[in-house]
Tab-separated table of N, CA, C and O in Angstrom:
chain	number	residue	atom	x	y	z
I	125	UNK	N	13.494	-4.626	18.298
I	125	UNK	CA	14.479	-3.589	18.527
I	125	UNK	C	14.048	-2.318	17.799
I	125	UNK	O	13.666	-2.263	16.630
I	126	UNK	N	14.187	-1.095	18.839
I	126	UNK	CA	13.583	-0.076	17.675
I	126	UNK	C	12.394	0.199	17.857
I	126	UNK	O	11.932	1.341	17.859
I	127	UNK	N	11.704	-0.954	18.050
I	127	UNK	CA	9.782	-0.654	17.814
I	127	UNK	C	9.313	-0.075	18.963
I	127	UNK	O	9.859	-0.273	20.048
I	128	UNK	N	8.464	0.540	18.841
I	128	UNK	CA	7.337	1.220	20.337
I	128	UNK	C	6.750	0.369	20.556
I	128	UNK	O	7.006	-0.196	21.619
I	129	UNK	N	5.485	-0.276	19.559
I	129	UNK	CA	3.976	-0.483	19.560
I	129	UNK	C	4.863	-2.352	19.473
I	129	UNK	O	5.914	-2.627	18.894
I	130	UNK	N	3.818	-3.434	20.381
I	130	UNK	CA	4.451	-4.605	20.654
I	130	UNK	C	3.660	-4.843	19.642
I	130	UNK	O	2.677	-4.148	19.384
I	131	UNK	N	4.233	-6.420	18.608
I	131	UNK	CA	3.164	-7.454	18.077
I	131	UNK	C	2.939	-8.139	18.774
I	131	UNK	O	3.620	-8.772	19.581
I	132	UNK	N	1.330	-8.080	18.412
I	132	UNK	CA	0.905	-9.690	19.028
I	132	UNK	C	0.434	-10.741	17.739
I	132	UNK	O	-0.391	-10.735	16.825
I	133	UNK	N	0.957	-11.178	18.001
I	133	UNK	CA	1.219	-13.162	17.129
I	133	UNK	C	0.168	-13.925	17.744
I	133	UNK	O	-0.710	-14.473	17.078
I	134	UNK	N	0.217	-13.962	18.680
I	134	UNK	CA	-1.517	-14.417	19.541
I	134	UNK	C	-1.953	-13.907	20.764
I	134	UNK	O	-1.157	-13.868	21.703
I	135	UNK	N	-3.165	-13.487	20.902
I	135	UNK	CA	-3.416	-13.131	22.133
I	135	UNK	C	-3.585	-13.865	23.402
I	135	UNK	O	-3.345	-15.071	23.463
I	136	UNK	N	-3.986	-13.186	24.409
I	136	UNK	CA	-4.059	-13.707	25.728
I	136	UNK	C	-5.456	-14.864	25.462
I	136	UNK	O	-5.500	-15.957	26.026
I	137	UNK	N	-6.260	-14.490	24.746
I	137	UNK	CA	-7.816	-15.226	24.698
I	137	UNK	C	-7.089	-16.104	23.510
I	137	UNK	O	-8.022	-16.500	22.812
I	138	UNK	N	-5.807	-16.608	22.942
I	138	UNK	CA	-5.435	-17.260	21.914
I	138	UNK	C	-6.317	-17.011	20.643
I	138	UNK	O	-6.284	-17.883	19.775
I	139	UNK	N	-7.103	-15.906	20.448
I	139	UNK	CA	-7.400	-15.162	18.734
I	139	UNK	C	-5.836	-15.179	18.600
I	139	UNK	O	-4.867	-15.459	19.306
I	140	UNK	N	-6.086	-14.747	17.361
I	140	UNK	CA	-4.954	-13.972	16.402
I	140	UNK	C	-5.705	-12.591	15.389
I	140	UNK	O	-6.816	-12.603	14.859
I	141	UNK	N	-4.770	-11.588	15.367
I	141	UNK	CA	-5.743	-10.239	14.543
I	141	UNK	C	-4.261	-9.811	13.491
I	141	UNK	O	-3.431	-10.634	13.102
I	142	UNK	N	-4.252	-8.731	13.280
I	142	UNK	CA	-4.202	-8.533	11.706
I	142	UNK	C	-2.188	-8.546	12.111
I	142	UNK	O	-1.498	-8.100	11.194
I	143	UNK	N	-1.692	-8.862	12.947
I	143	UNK	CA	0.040	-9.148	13.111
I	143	UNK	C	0.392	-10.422	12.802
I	143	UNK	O	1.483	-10.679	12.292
I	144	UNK	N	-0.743	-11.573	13.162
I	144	UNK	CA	-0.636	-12.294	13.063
I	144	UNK	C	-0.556	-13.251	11.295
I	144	UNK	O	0.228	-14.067	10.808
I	145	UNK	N	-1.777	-12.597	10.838
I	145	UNK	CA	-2.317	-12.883	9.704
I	145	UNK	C	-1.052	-12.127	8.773
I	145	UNK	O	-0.542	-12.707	7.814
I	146	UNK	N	-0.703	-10.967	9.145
I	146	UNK	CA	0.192	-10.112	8.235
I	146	UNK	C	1.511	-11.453	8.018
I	146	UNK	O	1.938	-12.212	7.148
I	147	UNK	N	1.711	-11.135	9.268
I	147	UNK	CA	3.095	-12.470	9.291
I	147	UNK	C	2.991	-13.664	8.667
I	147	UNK	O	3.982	-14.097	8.079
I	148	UNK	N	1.712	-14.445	8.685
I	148	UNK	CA	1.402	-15.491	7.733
I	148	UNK	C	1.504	-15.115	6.517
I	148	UNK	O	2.114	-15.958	5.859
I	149	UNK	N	0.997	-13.722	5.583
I	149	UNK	CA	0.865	-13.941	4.517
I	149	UNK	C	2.392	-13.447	4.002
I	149	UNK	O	2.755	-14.173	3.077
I	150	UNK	N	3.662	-12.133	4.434
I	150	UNK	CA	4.436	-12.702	4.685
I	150	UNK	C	5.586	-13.893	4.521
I	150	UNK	O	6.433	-13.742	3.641
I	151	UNK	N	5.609	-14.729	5.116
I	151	UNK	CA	5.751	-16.169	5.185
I	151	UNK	C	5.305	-17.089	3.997
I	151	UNK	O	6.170	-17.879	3.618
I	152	UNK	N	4.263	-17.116	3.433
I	152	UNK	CA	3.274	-17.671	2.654
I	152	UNK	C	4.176	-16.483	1.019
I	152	UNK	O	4.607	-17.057	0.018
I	153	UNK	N	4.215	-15.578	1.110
I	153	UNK	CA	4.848	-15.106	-0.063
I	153	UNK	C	6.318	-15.069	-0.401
I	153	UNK	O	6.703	-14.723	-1.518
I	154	UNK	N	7.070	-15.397	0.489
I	154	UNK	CA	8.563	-15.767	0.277
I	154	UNK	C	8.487	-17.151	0.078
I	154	UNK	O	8.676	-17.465	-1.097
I	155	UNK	N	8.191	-18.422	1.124
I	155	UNK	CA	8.102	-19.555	0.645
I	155	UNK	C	7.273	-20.260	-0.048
I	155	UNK	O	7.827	-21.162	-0.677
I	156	UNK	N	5.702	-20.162	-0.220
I	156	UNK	CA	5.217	-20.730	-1.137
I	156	UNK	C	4.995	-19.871	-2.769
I	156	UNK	O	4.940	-20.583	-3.772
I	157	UNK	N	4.885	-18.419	-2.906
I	157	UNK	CA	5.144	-18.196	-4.237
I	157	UNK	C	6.609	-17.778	-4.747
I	157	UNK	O	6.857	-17.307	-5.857
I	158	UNK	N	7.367	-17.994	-3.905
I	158	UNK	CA	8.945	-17.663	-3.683
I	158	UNK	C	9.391	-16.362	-4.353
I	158	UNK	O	10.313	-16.140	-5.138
I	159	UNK	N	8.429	-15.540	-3.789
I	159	UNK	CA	9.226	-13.862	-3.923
I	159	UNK	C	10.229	-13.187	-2.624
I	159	UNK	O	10.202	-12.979	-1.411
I	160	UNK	N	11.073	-13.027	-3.781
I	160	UNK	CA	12.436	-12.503	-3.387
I	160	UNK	C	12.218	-10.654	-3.141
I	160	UNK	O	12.983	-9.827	-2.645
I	161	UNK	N	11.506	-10.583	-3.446
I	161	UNK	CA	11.007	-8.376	-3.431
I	161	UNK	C	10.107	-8.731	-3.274
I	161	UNK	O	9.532	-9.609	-3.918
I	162	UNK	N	9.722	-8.122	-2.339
I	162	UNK	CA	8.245	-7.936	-2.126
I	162	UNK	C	7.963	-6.599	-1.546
I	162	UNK	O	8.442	-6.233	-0.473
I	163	UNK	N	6.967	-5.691	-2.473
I	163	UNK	CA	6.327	-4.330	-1.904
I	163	UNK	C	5.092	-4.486	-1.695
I	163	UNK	O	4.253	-5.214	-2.224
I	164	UNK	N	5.023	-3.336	-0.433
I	164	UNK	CA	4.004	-3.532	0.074
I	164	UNK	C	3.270	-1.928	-0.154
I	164	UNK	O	3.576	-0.828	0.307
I	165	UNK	N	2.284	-2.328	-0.988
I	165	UNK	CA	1.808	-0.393	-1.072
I	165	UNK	C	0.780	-0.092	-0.713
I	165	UNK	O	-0.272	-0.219	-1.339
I	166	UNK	N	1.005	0.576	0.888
I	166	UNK	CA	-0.170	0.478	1.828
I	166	UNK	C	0.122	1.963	2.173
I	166	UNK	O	1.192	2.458	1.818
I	167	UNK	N	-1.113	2.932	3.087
I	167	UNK	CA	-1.257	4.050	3.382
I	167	UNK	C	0.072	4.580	4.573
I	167	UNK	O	0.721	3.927	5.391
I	168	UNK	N	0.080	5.742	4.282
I	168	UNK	CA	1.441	5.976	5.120
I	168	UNK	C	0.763	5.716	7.120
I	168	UNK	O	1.483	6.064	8.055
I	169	UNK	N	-0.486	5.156	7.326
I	169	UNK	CA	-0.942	4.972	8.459
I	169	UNK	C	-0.599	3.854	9.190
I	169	UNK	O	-0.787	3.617	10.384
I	170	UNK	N	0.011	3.094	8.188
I	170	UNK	CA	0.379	1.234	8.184
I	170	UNK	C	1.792	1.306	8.552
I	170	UNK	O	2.321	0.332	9.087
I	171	UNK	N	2.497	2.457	8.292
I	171	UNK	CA	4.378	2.495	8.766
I	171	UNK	C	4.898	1.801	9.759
I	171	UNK	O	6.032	1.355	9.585
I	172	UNK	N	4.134	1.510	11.170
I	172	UNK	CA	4.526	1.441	12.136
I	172	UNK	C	4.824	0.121	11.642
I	172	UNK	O	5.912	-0.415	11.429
I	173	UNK	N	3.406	-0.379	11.473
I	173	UNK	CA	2.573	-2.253	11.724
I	173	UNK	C	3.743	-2.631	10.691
I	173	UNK	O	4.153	-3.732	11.058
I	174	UNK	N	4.516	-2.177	9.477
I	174	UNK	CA	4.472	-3.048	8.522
I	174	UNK	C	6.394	-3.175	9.305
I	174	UNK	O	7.115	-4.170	9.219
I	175	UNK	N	6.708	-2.010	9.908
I	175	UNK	CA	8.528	-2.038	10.275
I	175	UNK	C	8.084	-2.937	11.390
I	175	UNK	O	8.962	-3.773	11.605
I	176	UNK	N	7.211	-3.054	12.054
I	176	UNK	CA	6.972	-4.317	13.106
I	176	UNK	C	7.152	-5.695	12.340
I	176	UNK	O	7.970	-6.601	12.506
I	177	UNK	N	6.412	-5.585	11.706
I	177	UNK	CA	6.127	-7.151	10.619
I	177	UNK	C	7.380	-7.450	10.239
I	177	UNK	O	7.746	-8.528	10.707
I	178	UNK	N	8.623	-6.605	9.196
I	178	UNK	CA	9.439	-6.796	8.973
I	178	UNK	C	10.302	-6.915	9.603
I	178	UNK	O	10.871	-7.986	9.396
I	179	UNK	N	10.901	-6.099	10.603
I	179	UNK	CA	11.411	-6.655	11.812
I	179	UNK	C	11.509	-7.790	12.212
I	179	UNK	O	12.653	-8.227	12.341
I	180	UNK	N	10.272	-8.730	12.574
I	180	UNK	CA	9.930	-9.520	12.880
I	180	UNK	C	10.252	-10.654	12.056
I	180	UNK	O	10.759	-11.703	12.453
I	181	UNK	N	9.790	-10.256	10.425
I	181	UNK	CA	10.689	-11.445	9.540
I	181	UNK	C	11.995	-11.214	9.680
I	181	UNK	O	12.530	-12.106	9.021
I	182	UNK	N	12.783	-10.575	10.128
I	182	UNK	CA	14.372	-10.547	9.743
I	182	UNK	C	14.544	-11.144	11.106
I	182	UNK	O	15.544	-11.861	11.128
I	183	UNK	N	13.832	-11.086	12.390
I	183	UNK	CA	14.212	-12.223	13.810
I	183	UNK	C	14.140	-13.518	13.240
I	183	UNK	O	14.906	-14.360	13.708
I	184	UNK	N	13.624	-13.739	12.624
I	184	UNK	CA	12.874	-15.455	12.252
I	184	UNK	C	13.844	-15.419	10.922
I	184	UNK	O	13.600	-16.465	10.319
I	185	UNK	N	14.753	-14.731	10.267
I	185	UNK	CA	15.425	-15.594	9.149
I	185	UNK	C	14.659	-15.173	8.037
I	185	UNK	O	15.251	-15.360	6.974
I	186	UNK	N	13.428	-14.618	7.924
I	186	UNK	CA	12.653	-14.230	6.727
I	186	UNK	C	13.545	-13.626	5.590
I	186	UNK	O	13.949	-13.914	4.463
I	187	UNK	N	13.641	-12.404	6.729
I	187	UNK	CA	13.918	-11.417	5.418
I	187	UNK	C	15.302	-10.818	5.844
I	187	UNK	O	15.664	-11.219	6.949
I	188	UNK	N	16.095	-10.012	5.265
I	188	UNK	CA	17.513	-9.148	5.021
I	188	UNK	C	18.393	-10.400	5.141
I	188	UNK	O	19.520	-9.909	5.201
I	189	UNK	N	18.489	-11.309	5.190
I	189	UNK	CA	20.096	-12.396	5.291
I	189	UNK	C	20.532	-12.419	3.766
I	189	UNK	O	19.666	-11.927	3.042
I	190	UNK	N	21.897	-12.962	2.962
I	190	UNK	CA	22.366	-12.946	1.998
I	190	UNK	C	20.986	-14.144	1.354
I	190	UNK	O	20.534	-14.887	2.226
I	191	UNK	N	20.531	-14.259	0.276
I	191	UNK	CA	19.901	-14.688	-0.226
I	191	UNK	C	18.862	-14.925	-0.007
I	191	UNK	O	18.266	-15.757	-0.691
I	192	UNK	N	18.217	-14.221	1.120
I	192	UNK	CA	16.456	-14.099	1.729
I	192	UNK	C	15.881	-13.084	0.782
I	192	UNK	O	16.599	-12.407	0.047
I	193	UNK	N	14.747	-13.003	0.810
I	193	UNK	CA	13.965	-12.148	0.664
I	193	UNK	C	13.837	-10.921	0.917
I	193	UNK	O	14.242	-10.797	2.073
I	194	UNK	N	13.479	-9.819	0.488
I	194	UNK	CA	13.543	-8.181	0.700
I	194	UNK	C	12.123	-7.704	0.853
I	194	UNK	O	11.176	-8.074	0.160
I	195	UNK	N	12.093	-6.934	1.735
I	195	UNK	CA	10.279	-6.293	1.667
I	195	UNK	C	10.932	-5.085	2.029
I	195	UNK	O	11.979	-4.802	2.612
I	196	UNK	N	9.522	-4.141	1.242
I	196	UNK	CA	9.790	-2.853	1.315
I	196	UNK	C	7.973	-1.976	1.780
I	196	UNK	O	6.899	-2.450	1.410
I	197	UNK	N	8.073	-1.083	2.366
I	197	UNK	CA	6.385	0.031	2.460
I	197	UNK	C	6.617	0.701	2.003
I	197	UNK	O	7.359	1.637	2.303
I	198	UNK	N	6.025	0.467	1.017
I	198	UNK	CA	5.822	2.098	-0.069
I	198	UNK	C	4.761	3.018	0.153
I	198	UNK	O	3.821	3.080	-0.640
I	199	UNK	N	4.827	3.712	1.129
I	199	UNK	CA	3.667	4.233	1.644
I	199	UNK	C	3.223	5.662	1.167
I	199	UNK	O	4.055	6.569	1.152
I	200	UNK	N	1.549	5.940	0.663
I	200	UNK	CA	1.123	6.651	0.059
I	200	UNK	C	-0.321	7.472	1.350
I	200	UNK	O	-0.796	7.115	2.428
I	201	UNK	N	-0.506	8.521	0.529
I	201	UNK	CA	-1.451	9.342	1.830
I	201	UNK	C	-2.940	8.747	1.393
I	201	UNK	O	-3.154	8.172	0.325
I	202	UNK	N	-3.970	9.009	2.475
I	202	UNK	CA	-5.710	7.702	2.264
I	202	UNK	C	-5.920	8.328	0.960
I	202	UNK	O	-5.609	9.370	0.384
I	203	UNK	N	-6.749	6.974	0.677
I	203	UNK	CA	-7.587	6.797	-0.452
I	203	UNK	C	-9.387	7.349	0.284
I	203	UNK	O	-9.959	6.696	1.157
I	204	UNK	N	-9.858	8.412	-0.233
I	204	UNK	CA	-10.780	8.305	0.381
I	204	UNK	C	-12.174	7.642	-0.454
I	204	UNK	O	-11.987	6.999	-1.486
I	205	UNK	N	-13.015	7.772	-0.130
I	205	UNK	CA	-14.385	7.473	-0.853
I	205	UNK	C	-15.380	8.363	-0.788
I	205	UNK	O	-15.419	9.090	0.205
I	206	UNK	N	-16.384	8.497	-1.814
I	206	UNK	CA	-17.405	9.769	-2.066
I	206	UNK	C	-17.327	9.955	-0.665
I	206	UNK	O	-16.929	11.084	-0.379
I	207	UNK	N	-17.566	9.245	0.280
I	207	UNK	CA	-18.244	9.768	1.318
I	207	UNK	C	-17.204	10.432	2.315
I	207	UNK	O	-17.461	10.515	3.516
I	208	UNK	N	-16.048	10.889	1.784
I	208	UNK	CA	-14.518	11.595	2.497
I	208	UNK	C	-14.100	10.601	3.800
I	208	UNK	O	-13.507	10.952	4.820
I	209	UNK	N	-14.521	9.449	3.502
I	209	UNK	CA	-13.886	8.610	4.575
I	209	UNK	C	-12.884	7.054	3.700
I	209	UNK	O	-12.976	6.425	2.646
I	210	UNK	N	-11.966	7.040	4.976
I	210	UNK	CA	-10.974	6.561	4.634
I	210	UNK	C	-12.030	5.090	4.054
I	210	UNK	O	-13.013	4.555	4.568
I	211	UNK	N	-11.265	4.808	2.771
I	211	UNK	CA	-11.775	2.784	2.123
I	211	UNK	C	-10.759	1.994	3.741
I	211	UNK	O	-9.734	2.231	4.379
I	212	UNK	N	-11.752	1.126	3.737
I	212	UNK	CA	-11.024	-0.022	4.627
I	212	UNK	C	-11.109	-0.941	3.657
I	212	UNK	O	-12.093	-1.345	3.037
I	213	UNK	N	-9.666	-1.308	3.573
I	213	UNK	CA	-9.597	-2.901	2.318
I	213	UNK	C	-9.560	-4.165	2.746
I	213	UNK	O	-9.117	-5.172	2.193
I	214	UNK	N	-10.147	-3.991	3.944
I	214	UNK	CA	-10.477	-5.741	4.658
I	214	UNK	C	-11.965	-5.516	4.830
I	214	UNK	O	-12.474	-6.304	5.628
I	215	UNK	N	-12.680	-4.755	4.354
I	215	UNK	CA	-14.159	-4.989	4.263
I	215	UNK	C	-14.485	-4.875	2.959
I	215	UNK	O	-15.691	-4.773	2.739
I	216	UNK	N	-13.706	-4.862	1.967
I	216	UNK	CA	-14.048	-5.281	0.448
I	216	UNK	C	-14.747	-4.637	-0.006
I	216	UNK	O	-15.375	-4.935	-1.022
I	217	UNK	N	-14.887	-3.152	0.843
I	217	UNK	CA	-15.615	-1.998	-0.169
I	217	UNK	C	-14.561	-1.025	-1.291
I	217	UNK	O	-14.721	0.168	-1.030
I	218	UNK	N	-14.013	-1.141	-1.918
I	218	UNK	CA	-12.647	-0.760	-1.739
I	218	UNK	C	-12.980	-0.722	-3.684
I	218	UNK	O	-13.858	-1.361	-4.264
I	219	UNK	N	-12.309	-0.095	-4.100
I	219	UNK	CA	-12.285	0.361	-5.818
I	219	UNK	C	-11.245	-0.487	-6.255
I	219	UNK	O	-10.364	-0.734	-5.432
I	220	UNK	N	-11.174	-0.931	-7.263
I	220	UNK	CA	-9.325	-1.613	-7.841
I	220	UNK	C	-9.111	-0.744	-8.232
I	220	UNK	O	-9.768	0.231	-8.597
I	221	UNK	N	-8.138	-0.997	-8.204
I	221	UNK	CA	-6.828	0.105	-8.235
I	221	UNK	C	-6.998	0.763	-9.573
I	221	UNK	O	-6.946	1.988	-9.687
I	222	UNK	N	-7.225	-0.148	-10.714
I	222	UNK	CA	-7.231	0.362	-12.692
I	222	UNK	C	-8.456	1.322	-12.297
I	222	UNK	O	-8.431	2.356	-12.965
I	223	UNK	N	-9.274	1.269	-11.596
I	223	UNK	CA	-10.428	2.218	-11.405
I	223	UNK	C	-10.238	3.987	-10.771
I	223	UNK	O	-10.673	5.121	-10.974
I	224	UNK	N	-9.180	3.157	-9.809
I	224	UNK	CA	-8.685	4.443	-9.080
I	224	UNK	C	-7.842	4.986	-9.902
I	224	UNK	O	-8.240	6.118	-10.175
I	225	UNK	N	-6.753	4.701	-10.495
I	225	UNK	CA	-6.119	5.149	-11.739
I	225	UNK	C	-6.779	5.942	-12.851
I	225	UNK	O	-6.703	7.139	-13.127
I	226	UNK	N	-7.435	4.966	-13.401
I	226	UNK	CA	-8.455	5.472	-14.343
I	226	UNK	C	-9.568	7.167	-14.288
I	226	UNK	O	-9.941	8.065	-15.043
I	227	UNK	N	-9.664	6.800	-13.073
I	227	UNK	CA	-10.367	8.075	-12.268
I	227	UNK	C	-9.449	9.003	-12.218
I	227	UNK	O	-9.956	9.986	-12.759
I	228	UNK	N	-8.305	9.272	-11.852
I	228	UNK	CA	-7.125	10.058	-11.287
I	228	UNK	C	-6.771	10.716	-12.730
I	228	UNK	O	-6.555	11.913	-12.919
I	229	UNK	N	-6.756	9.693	-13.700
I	229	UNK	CA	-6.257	10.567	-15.304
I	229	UNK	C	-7.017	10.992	-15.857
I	229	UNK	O	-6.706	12.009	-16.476
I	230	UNK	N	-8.446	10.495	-15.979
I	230	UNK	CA	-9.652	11.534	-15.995
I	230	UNK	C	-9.931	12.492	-15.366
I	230	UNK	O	-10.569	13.184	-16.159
I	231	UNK	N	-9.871	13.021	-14.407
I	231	UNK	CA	-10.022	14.297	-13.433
I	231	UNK	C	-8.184	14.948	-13.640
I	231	UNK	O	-7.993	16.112	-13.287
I	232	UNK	N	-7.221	14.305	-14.084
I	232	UNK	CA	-6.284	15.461	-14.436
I	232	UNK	C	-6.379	15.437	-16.220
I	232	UNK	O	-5.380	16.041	-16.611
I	233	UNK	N	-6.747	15.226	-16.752
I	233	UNK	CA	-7.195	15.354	-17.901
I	233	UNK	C	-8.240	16.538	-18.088
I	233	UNK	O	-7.999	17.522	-18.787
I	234	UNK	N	-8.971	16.417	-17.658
I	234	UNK	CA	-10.443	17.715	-17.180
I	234	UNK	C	-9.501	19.062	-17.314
I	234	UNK	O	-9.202	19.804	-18.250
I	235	UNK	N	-9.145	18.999	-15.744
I	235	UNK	CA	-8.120	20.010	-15.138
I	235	UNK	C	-7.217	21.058	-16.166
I	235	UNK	O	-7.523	22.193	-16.530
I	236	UNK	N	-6.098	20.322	-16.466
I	236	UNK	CA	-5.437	20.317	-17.906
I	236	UNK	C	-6.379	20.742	-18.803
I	236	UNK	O	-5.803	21.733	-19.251
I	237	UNK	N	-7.710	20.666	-19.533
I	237	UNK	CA	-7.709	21.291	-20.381
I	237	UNK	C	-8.741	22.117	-20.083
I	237	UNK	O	-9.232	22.610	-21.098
I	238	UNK	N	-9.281	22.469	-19.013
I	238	UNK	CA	-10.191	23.778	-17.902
I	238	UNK	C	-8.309	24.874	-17.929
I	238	UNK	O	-8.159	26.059	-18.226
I	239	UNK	N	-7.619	24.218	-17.655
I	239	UNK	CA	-6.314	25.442	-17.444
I	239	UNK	C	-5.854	26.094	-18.598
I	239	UNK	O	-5.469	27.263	-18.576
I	240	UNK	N	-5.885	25.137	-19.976
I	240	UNK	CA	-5.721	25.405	-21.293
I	240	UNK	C	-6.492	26.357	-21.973
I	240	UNK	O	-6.094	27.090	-22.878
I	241	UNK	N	-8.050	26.289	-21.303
I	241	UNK	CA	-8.844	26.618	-22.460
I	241	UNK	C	-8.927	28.381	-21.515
I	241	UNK	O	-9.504	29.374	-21.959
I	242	UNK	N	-8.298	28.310	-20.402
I	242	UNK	CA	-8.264	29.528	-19.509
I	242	UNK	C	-6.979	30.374	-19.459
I	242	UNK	O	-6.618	31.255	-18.679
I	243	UNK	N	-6.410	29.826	-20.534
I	243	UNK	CA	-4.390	30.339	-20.703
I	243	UNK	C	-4.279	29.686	-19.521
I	243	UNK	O	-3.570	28.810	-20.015
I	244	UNK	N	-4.327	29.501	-18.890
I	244	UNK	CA	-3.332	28.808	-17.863
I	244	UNK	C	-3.042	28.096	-17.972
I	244	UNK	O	-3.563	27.364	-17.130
I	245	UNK	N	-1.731	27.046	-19.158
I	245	UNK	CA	-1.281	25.905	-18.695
I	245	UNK	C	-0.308	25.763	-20.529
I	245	UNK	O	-0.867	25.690	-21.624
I	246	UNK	N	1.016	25.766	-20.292
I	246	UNK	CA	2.038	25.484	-21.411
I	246	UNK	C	1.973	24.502	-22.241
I	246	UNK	O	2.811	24.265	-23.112
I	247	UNK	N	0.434	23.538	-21.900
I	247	UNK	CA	0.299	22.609	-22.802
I	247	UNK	C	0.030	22.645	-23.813
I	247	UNK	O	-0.490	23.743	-24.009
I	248	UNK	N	0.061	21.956	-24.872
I	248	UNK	CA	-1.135	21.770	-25.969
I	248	UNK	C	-2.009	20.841	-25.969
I	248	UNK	O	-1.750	19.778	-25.405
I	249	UNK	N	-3.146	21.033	-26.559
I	249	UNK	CA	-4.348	19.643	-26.250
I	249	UNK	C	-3.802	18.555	-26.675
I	249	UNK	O	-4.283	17.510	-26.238
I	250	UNK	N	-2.631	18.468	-27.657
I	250	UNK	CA	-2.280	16.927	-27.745
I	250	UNK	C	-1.317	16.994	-26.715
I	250	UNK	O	-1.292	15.781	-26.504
I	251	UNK	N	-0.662	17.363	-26.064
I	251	UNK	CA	0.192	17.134	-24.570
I	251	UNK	C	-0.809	16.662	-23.808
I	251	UNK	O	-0.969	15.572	-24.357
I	252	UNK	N	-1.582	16.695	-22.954
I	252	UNK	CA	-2.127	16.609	-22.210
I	252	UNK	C	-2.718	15.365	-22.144
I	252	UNK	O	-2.841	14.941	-20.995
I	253	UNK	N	-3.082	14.723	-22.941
I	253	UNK	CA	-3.230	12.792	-22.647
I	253	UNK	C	-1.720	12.483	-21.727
I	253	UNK	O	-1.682	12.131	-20.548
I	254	UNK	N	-0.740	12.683	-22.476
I	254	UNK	CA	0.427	12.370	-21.630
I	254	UNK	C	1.263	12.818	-20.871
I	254	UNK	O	2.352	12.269	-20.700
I	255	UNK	N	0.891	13.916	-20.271
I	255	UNK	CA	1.308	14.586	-19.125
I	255	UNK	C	0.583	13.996	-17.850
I	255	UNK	O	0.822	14.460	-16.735
């Protein structure tokens, strides 16, 4: 109800691709590690696939009933890589996350004190670790 784009759960050639697998894991995280919240923090490109998925758990009893499970998309804009193309995280080229973090407070750390040492910026050098 609602959706444009159909899931497929299995195809005509009986594969299964990433609706299928989504829904298993899904399934696999409410009943076998029994999470009650579950976020999902995927690129704002995934919006459609993931209100399909959920949808789909709340037909089957998954998710929204009084004492089911809750999922949420917390959706953020691409992660790119040196090479300005989007990481795909099902080919396992992909940074962890403490890396990507790590990177992100180092380059606003830089920034911050390139703006400081140029008057531009209300900080002081001890502000600026924690800003």
């Amino acid at each position: 109800e609602g959706i444009q784009v159909p899931l497929f759960v299995v195809k005509r050639d009986g594969s299964i691709g990433y609706d299928t697998t989504d829904l298993c894991a899904l399934h696999h995280r409410i009943y076998h590690l029994r999470g009650d919240w579950l976020i999902y923090v995927v690129d704002h490109g995934q919006s459609s696939h993931f209100e399909a998925i959920f949808k789909a758990g709340e037909a089957m009893g998954w998710l929204g009933q009084d004492g089911s499970a809750e999922a949420i998309h917390v959706a953020f804009g691409l992660v790119l890589g040196k090479d300005k193309k989007k990481f795909k995280t099902r080919s396992g080229e992909t940074v962890a996350l403490r890396n990507l973090l790590d990177e992100a407070r180092d380059r606003m750390t830089a920034e911050f004190s390139t703006r400081l040492s140029e008057g531009k910026s209300h900080l002081s050098e001890d502000e600026i670790p924690e800003a």
